[in-house]
Tab-separated table of C-alpha atoms and ligand atoms in Angstrom:
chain	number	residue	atom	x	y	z
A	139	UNK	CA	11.801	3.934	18.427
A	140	UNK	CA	9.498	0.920	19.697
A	141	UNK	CA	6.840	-0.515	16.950
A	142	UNK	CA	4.028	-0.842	19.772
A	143	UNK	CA	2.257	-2.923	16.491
A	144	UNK	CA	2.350	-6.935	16.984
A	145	UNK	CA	-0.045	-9.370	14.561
A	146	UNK	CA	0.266	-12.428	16.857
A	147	UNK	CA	-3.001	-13.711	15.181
A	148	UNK	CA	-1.789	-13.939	11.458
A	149	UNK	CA	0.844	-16.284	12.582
A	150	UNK	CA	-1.189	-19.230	10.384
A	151	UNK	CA	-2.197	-16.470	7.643
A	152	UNK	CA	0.453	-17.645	5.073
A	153	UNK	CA	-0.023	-21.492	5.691
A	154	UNK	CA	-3.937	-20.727	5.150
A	155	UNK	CA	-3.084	-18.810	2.256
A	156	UNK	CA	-0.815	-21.192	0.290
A	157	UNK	CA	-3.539	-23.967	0.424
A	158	UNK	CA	-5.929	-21.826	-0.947
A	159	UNK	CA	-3.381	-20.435	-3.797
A	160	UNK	CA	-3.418	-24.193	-4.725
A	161	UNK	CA	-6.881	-23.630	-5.793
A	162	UNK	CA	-6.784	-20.501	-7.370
A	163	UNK	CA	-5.829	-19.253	-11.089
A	164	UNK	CA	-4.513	-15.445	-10.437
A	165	UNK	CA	-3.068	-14.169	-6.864
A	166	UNK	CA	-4.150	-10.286	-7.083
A	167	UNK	CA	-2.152	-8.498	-4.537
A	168	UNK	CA	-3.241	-5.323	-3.590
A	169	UNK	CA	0.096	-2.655	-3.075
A	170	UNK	CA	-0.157	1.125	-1.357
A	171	UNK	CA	1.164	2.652	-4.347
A	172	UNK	CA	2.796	5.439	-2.177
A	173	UNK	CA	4.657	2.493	-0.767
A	174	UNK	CA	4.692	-0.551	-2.716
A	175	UNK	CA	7.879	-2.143	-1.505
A	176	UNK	CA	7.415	-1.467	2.470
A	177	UNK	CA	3.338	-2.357	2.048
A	178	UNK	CA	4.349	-6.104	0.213
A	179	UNK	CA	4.772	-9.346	2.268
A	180	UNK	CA	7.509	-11.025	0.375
A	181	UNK	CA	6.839	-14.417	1.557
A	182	UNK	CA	4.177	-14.127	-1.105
A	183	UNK	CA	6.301	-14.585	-3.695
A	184	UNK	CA	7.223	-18.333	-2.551
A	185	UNK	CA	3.561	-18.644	-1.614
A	186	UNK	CA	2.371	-18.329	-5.376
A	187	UNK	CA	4.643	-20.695	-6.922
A	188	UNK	CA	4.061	-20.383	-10.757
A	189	UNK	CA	0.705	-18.740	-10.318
A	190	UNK	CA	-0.047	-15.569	-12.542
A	191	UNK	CA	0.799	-12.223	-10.316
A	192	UNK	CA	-1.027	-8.769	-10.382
A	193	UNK	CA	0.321	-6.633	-8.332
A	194	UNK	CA	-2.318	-3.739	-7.510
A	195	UNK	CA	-0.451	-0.646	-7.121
A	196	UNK	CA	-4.118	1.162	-5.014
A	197	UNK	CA	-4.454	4.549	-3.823
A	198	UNK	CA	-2.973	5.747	-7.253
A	199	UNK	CA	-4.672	8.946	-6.760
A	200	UNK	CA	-2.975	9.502	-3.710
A	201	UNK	CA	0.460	8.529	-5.011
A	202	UNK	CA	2.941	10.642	-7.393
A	203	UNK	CA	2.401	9.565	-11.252
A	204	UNK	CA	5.793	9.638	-12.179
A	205	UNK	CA	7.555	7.626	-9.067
A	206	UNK	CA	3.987	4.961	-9.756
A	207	UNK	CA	5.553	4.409	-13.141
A	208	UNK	CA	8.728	3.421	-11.992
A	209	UNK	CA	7.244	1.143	-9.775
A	210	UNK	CA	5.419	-0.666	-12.828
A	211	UNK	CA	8.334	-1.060	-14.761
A	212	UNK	CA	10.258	-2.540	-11.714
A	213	UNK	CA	7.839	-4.938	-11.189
A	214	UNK	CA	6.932	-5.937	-14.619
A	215	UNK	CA	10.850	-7.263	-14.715
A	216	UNK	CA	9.620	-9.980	-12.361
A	217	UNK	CA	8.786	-13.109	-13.861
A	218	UNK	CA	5.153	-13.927	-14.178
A	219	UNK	CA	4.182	-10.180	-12.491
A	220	UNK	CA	2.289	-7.727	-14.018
A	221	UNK	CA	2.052	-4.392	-11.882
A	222	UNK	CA	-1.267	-1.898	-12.646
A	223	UNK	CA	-1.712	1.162	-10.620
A	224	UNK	CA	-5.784	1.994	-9.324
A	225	UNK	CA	-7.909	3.454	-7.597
A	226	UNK	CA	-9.997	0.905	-5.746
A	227	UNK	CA	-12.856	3.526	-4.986
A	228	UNK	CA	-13.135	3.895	-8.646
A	229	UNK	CA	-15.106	1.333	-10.377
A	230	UNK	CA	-13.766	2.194	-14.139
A	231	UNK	CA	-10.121	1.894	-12.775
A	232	UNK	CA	-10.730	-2.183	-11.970
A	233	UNK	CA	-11.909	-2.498	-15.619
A	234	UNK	CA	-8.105	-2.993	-16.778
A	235	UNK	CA	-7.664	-5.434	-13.718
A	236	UNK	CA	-10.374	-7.801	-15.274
A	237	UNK	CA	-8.947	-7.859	-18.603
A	238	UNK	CA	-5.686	-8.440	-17.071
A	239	UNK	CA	-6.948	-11.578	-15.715
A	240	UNK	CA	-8.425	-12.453	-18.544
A	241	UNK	CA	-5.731	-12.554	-20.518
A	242	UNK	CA	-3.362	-14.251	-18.095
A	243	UNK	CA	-5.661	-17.141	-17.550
A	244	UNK	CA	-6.769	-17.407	-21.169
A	245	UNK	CA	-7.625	-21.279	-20.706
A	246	UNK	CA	-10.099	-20.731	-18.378
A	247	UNK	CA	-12.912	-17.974	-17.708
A	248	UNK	CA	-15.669	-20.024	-19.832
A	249	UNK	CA	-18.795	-21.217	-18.322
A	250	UNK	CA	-18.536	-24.052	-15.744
A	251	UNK	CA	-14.679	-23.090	-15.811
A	252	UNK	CA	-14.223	-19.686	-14.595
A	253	UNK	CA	-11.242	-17.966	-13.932
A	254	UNK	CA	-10.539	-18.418	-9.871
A	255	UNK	CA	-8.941	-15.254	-8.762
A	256	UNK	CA	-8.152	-13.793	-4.907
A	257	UNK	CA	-7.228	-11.065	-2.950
A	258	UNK	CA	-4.496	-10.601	-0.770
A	259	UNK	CA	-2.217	-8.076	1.351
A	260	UNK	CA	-1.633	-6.343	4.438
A	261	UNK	CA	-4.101	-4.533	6.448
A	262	UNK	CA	-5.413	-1.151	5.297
A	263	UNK	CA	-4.107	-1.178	1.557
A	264	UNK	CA	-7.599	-1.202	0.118
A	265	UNK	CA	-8.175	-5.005	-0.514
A	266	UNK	CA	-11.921	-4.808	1.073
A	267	UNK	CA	-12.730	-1.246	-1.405
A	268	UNK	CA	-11.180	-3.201	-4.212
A	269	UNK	CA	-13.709	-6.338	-2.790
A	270	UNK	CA	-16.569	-3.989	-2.998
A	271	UNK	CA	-16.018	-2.482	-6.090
A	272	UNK	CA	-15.641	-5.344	-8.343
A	273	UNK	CA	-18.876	-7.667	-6.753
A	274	UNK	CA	-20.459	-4.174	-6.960
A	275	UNK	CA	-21.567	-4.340	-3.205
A	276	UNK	CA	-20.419	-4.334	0.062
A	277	UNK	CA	-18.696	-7.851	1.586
A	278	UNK	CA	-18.062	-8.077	5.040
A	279	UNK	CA	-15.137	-6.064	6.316
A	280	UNK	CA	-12.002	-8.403	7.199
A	281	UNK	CA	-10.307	-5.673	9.667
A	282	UNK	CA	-6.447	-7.147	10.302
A	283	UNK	CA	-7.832	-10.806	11.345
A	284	UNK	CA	-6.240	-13.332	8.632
A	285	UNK	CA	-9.637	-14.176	6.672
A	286	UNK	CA	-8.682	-17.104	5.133
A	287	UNK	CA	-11.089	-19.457	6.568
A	288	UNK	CA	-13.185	-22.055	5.515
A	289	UNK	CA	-16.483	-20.004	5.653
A	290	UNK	CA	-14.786	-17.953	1.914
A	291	UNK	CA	-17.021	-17.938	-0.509
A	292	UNK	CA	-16.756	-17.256	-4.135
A	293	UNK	CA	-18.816	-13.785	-5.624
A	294	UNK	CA	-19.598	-14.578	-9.222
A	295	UNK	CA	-18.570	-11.065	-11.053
A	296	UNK	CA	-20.085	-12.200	-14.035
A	297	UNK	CA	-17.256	-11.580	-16.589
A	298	UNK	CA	-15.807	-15.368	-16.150
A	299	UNK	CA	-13.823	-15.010	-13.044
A	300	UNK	CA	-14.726	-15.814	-9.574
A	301	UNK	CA	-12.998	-13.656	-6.692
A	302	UNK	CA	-12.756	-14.942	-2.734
A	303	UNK	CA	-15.368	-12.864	-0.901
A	304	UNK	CA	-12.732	-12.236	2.059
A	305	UNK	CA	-9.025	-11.461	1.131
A	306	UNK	CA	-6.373	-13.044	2.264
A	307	UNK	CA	-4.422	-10.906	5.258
A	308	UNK	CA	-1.026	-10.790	5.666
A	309	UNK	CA	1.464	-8.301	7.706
A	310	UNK	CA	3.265	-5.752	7.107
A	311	UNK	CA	7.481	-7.459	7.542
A	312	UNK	CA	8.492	-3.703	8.963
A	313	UNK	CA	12.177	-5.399	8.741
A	314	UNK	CA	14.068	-2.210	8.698
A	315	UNK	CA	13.286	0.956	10.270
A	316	UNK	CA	12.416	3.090	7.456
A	317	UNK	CA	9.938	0.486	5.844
A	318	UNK	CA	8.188	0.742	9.382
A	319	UNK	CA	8.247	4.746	9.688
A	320	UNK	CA	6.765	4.532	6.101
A	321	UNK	CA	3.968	2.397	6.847
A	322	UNK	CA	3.099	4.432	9.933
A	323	UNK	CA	2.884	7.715	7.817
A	324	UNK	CA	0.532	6.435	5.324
A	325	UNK	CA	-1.509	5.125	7.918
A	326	UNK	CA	-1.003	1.345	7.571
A	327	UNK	CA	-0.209	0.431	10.878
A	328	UNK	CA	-2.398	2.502	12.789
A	329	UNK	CA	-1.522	5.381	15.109
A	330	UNK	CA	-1.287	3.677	18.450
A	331	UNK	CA	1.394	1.643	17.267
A	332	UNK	CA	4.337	4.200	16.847
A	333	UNK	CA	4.797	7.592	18.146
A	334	UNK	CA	2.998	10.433	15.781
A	335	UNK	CA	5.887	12.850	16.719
A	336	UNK	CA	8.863	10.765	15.724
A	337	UNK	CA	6.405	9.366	12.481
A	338	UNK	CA	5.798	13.414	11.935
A	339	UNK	CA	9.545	14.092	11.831
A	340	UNK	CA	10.515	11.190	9.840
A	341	UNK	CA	7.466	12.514	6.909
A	342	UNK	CA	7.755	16.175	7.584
A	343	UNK	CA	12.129	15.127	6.470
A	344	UNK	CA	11.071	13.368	3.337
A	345	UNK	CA	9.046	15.802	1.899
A	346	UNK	CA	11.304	18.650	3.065
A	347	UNK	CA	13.817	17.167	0.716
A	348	UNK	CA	11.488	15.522	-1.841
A	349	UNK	CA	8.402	17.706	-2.136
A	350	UNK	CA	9.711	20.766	-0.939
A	351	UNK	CA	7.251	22.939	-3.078
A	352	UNK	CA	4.081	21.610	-1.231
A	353	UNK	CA	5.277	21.787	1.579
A	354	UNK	CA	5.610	25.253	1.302
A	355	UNK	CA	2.553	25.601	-1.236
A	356	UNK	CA	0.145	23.969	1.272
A	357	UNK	CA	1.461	26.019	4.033
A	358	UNK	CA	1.907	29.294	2.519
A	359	UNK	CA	5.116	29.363	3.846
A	360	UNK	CA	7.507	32.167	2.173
A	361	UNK	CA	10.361	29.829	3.144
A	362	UNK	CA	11.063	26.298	3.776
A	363	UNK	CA	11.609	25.022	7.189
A	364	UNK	CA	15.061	24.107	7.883
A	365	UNK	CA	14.225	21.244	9.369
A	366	UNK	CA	11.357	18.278	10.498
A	367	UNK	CA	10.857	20.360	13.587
A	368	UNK	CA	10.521	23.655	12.106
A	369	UNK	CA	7.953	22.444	9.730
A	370	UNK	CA	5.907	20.469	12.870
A	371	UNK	CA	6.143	23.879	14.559
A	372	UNK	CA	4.855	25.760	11.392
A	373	UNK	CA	1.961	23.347	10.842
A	374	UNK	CA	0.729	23.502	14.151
A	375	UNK	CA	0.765	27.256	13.605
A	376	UNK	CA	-0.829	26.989	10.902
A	377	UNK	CA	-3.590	24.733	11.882
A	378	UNK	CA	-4.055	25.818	15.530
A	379	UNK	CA	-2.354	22.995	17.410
A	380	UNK	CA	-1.350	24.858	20.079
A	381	UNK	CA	-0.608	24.019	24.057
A	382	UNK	CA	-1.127	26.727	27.078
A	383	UNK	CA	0.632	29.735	26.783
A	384	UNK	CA	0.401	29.392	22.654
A	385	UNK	CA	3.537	27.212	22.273
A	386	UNK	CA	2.534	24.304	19.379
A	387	UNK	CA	1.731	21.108	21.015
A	388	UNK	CA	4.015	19.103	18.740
A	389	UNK	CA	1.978	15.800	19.223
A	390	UNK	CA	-0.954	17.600	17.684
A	391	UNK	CA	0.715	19.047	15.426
A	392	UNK	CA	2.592	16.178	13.906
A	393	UNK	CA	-1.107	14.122	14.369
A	394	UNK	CA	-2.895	17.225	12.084
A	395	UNK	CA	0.377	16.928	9.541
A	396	UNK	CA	0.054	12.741	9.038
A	397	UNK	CA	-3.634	13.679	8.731
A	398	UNK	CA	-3.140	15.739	5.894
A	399	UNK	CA	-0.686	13.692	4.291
A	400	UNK	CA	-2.767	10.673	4.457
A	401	UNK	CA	-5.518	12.582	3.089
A	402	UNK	CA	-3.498	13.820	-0.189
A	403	UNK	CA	-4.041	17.698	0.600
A	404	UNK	CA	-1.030	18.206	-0.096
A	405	UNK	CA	-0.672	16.517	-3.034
A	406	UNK	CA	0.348	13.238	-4.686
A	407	UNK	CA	2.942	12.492	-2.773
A	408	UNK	CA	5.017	8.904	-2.959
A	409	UNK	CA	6.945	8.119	0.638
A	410	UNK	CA	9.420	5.293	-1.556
A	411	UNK	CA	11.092	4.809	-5.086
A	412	UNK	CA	12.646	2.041	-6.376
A	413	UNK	CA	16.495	1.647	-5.843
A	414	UNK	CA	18.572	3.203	-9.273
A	415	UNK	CA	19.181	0.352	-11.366
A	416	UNK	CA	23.197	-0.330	-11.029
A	417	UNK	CA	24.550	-0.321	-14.957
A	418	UNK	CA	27.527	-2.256	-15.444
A	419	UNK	CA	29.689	0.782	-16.013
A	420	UNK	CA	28.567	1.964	-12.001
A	421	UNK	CA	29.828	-1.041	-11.213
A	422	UNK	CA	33.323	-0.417	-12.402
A	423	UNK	CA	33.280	2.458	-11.049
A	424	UNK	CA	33.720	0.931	-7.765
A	425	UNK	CA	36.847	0.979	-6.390
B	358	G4P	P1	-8.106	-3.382	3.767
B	358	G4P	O1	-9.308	-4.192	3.411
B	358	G4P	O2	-6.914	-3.730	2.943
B	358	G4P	O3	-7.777	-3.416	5.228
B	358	G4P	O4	-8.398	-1.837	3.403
B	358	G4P	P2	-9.782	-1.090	3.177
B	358	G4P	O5	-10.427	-1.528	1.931
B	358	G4P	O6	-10.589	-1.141	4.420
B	358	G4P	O7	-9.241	0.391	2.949
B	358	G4P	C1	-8.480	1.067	3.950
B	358	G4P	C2	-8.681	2.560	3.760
B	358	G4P	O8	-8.153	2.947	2.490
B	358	G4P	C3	-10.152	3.009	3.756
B	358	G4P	O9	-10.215	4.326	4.319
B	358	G4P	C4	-10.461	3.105	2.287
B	358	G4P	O10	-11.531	3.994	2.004
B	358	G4P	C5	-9.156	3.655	1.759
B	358	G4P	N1	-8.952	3.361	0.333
B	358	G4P	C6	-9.065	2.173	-0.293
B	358	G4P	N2	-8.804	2.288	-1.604
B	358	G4P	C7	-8.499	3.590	-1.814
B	358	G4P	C8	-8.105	4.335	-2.978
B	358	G4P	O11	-7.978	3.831	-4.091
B	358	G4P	N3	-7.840	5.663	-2.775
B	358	G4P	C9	-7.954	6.263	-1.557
B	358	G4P	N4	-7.664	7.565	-1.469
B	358	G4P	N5	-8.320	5.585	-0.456
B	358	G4P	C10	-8.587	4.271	-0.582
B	358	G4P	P3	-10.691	4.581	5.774
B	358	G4P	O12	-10.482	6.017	6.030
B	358	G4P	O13	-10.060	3.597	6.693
B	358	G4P	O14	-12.191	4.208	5.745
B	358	G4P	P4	-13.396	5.020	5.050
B	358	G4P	O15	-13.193	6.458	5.381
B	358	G4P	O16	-13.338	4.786	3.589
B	358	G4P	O17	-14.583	4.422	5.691
């Protein structure tokens, strides 16, 4: 598989980021929470220093509740991090993010010394919604450029803390394979970048074995596909995607599945889950 997918122009993103962390009380980094791991940068975490964490866990209402929670306690083990799941779209879901701050930076966030907060993360996880929702109007739109410039300016939120009116960008590290195919299902790194069928195979295998019962709830399929390709034919059955002479155009198909996926109709659906925790006693078990 080829990534086709190659930010050339956030190669100073992280230097123009760590001189503005210098200045800033709370680094709020905004997460897919279907994919928290794969959708982090984790040069961040050198970037930060001692800085107070938040890790935004966004698109919780997308994401499955129970895998979310697992994430939170997984990240809460990290020094310094705390780890809240959201919806950006949803302005009573940022309230806890405020207080959060708030109580992490409990020296500052009086007048003349508010607290200093920004945004960052990779493209398409929500950081310009979550912008939006908390200044309570729409910013400019930062697309995948790194928007760390000197033209930021601070939006007053009025609660003591100042946010960064353009979030910091950073890239997706798509280091191993998987981490890439899940990006490209949830839609992170955009569909030019990777082939649909191969990103339909790898989603349509995952939920075959993980969320077998919507795939075949969504479908109203009687049994479940034995495999990715079964399923990709099924959907574009389903759904019409279908080449001359009625055999399923695959490509379509596997386009119309990621579409629904991405969209949540078939449910809250996580594509990653933190590894087991290895006990001492596993450990022994090794031979
Ligand atoms: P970015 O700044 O990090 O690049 O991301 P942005 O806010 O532009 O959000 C990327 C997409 O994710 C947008 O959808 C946005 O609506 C969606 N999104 C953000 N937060 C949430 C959330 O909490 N839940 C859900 N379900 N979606 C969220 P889009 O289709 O690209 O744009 P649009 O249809 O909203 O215009």
């Amino acid at each position: 598989m080829t990534i086709r997918w190659f930010p050339g122009h956030m190669g100073k993103a992280l230097e123009q980021i760590e001189e503005l962390i210098k200045r800033i009380d709370v680094v709020i980094e905004v997460l897919d929470a279907r994919l928290p791991f794969s959708s982090s940068n984790h040069k961040l975490a050198a970037l930060r220093r001692t800085k107070p964490w938040i890790k935004v866990l966004n698109k919780h209402d997308l994401a499955d509740q129970v895998v979310t929670k697992a994430w939170v306690r997984e990240f809460e083990l990290q020094s310094g991090v705390r780890a809240l799941p959201l919806s950006a779209k949803k302005h009573a879901d940022t309230k806890p993010l405020i207080k959060l701050c708030q109580g992490l930076v409990p020296k500052r966030g009086k007048p003349g010394m508010p607290i200093r907060a920004m945004v960052v993360g990779i493209p398409n996880v929500g950081k310009s919604t979550l912008i939006n929702t908390l200044a309570g109007r729409n910013m400019a739109k930062v697309g995948d450029r790194p928007a760390v410039t000197t033209t930021t300016q601070l939006i007053d939120l009025h609660n003591g803390i100042v946010l960064n009116d353009t979030p910091g960008v950073l890239w997706p590290e798509m280091s191993d394979q998987e981490g890439a195919y899940r990006l490209a299902a949830s839609g992170a790194i955009g569909d030019n970048a990777m082939d649909s069928t191969s990103v339909g195979y790898f989603a349509g295998e995952y939920l075959l074995r993980r969320y077998p019962e919507l795939v075949t709830g969504r479908y109203g399929l009687q049994e479940l596909p034995g495999s990715p390709h079964d399923l990709l034919v099924a959907v574009g059955r389903r759904l019409g995607c279908l080449a001359g002479g009625g055999e399923v155009d695959l490509n379509r198909a596997a386009e119309a599945f990621l579409r629904e996926l991405r969209a949540g109709r078939l449910g809250r659906i996580s594509l990653e889950e933190p590894l087991p925790a290895v006990t001492v006693a596993d450990e022994g078990d090794v031979e």
